[in-house]
Coordinates of C-alpha atoms in Angstrom, one line a residue:
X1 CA 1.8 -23.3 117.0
X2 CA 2.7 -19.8 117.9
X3 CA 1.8 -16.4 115.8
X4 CA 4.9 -16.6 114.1
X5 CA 4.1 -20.0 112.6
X6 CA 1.2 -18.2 110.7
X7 CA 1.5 -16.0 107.9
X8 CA -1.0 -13.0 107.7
X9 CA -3.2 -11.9 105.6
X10 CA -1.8 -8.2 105.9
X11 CA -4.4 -8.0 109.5
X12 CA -2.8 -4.8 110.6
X13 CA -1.6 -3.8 114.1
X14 CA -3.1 -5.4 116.8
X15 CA -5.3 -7.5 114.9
X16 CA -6.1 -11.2 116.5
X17 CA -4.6 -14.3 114.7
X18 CA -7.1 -16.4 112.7
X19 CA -9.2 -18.6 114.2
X20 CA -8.2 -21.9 112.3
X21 CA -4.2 -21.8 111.8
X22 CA -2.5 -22.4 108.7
X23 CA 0.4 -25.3 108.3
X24 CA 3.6 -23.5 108.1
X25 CA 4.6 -24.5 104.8
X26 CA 7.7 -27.5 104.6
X27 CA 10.3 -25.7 101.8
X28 CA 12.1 -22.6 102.8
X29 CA 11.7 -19.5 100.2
X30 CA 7.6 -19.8 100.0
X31 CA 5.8 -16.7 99.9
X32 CA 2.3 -16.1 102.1
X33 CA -0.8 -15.4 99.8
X34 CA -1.0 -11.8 100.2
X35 CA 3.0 -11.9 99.4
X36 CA 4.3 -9.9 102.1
X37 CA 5.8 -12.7 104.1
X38 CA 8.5 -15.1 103.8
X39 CA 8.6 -18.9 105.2
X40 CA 12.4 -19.4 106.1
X41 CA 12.4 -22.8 107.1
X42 CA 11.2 -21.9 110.8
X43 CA 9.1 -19.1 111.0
X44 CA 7.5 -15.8 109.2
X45 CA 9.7 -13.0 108.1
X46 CA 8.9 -10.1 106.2
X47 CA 9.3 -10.7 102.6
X48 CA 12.3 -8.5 101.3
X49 CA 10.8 -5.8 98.8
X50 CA 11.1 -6.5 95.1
X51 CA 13.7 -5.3 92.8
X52 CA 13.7 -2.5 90.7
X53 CA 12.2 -2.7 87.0
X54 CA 15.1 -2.4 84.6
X55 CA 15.4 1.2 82.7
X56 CA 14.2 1.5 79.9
X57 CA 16.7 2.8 77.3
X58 CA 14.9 6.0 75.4
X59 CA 15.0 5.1 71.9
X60 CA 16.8 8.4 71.1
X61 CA 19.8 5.9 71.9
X62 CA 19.6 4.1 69.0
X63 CA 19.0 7.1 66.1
X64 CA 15.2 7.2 66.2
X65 CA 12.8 9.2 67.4
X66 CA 9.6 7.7 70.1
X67 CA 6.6 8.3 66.9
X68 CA 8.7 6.4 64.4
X69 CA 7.9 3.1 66.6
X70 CA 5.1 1.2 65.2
X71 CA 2.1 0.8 67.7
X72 CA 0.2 -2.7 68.2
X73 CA -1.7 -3.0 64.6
X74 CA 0.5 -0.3 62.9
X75 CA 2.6 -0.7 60.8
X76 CA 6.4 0.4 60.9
X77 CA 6.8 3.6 59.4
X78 CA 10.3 5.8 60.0
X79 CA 10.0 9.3 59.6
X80 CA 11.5 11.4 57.0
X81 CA 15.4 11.3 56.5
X82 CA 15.6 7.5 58.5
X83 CA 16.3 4.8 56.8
X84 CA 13.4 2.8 54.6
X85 CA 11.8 -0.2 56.4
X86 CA 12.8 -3.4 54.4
X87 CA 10.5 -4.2 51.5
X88 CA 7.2 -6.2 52.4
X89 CA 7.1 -10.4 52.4
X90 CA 6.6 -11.7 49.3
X91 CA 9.0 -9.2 47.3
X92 CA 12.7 -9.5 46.1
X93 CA 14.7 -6.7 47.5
X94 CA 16.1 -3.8 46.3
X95 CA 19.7 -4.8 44.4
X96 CA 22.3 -5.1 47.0
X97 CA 20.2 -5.2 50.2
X98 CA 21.3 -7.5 53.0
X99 CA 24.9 -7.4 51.4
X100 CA 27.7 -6.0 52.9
X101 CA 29.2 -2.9 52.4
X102 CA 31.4 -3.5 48.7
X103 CA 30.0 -6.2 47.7
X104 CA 27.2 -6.6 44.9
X105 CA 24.6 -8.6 45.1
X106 CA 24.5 -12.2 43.1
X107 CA 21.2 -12.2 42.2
X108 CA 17.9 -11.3 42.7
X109 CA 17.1 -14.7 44.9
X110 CA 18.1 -17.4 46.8
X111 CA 19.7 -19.7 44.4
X112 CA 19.6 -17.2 41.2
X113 CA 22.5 -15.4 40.0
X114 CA 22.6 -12.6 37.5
X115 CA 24.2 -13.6 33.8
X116 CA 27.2 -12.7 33.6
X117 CA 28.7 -11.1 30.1
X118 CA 30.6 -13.9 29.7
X119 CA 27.6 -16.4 29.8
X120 CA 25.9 -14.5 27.7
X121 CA 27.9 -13.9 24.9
X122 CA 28.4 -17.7 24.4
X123 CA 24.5 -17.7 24.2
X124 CA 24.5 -15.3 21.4
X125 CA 26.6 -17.1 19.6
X126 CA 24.9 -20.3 20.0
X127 CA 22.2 -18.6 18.8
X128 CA 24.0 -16.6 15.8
X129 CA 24.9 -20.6 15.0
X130 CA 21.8 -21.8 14.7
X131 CA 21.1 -19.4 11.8
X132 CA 24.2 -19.5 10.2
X133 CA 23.4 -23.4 9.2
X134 CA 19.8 -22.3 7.5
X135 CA 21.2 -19.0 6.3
X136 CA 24.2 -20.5 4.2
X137 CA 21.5 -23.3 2.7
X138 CA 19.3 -20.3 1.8
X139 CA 22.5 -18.5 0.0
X140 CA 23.8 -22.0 -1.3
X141 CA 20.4 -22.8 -3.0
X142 CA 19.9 -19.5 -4.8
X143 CA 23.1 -19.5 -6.1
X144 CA 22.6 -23.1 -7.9
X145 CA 19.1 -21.0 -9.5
X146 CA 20.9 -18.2 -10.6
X147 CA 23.8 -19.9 -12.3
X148 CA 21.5 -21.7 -14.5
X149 CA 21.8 -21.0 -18.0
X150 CA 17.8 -20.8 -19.1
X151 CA 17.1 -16.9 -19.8
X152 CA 14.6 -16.3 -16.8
X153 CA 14.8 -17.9 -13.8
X154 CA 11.1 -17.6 -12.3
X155 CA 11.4 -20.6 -9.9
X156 CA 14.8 -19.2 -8.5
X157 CA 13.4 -15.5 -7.5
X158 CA 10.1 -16.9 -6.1
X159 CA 12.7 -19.6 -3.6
X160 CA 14.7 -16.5 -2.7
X161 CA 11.8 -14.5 -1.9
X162 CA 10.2 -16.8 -0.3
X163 CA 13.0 -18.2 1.6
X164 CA 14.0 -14.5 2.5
X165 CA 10.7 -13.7 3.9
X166 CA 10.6 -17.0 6.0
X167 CA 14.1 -15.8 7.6
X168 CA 12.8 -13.2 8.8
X169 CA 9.9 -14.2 10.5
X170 CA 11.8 -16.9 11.8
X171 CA 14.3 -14.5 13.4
X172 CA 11.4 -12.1 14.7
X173 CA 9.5 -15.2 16.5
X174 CA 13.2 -16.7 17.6
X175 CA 14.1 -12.7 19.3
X176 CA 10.4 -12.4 20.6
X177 CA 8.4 -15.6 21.4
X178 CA 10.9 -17.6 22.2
X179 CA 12.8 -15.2 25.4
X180 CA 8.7 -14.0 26.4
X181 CA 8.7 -18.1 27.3
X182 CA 12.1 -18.3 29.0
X183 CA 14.9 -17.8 26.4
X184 CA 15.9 -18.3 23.1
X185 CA 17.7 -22.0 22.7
X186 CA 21.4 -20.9 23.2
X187 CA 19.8 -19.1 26.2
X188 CA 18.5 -22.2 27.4
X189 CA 21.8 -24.4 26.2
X190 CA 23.9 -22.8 28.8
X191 CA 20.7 -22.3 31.6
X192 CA 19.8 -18.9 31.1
X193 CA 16.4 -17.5 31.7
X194 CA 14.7 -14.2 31.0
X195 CA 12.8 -13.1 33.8
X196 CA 10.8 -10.1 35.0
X197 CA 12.8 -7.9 37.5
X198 CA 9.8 -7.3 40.1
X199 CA 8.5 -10.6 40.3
X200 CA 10.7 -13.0 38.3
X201 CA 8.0 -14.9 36.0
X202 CA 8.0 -14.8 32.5
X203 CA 8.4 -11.7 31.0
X204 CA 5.1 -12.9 27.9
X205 CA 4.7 -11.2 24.9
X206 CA 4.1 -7.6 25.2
X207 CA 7.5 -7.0 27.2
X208 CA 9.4 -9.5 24.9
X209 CA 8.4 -7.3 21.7
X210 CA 9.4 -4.1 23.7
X211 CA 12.2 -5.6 25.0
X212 CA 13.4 -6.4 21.4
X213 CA 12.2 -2.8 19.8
X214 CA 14.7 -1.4 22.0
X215 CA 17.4 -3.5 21.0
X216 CA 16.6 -3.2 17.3
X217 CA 16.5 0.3 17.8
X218 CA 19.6 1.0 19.9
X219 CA 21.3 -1.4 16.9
X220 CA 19.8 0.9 14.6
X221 CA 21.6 3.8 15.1
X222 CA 25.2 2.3 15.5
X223 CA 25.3 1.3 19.8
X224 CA 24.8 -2.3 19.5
X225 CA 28.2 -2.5 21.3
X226 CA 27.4 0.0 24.3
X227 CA 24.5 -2.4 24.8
X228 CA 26.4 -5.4 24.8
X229 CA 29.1 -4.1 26.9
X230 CA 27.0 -2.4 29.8
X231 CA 26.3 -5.6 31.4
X232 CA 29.9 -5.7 32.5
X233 CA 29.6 -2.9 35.0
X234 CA 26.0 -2.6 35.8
X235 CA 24.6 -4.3 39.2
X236 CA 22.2 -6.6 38.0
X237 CA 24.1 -7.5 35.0
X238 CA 21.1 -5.6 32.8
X239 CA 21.8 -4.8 29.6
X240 CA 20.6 -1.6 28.0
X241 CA 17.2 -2.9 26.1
X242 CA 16.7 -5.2 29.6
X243 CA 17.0 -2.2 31.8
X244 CA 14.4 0.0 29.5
X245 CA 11.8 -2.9 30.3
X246 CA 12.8 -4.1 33.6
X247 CA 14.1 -7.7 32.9
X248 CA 17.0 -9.7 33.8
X249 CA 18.6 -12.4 32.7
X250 CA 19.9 -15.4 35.4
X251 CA 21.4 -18.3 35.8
X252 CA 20.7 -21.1 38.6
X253 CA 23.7 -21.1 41.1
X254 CA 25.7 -24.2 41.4
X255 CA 27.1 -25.6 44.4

């Protein structure tokens, strides 16, 4: 076996071969331990120098400055005037974020959709229905009391009042326990929900009587309407009483 059979270990000029020789490897292609020869099939040949790193592209290139790159165990942060960072895992986006430019977004998740005005006008009429029925056996009833002919009618006023009172608290707990739960019963009839706008559970108590002082008292002064109407053009199909308390109202998507 002759020198060239034996791959060195980088000996330097002049430097005697080892003392035991090494099998010349059988495949073609293999490199010698300290990697600066190459077994061709017959002999040793230098081993051809490596090739060149690829360049790395500044990130200047792509609109952002070297510092707003996070670092291992930092978190991303872009400097002032770039655009946000997406939210953090576990929150619904912003309205319209991951859709493309002119389109709204459909809702506030996978598989939710925002109620539309449509949808929920036919809710508040289901709902209006539902009191109509009690409401005209309460007017019915009285009537029959009043028309009697005996001089006072004790029993009559005492129904009416009684029946009066009991309206309206049925109507308060109907507008405020009932949507701080999930909806009112035409809400539920057509598959509507209310929902909290950061985190989409039930919107409870507290926000359900806010959410219906607002109504009341945008209906109090006359803009019932504008309030009704402004789901039509708004992004998440709010409403104005549902925007003052962030809530929305949706509807499962069917496919």
């Amino acid at each position: 076996m002759t020198a060239g059979d034996i791959p060195p270990d980088d000996p330097g000029p002049g430097a005697p071969a080892p003392a035991q020789p090494q099998p010349a490897p059988i495949g073609a292609g293999t490199l010698s331990p300290d990697g600066h020869w190459l077994w061709d099939g017959t002999r040793w040949i230098p081993a051809p120098p490596p090739p060149p790193a690829p360049p790395a592209y500044p990130p200047q290139q792509y609109g952002y400055p070297p510092s707003a790159y996070a670092q291992p165990g930092q978190v991303y942060a872009p400097p002032e005037g770039y655009p946000p960072a997406p939210p953090p895992y576990g929150y619904p986006p912003p309205p319209g974020y991951g859709v493309p430019y002119g389109q709204r977004a459909t809702g506030p998740a996978p598989g939710i959709a925002y109620a539309g005005f449509v949808v929920r006008a036919g809710a508040t009429i289901l709902d209006s229905l539902i009191f109509v029925v009690p409401f005209i056996t309460f007017i019915t009833v009285i009537a029959a009391y009043a028309n009697q002919d005996t001089g006072r009618n004790d029993a009559g006023v005492a129904i009416g009042v009684i029946g009066l009172v009991s309206t309206v608290l049925a109507a308060l707990v109907y507008s405020i326990v009932l949507p701080a739960h999930g909806g009112t019963w035409g809400m539920r009839a057509l598959h509507l929900r209310v929902a909290r706008a950061d985190n989409g559970a039930n919107i409870g108590l507290t926000l359900s009587f806010g959410r219906w002082l607002v109504y009341a008292a945008i209906a109090a002064v006359g803009f019932w309407w504008l309030d009704s109407l402004w789901v039509i053009w708004d992004d998440r199909k709010q409403s104005l009483h549902d925007k003052a308390v962030g809530t929305l109202v949706v509807r499962p998507i069917v496919q």
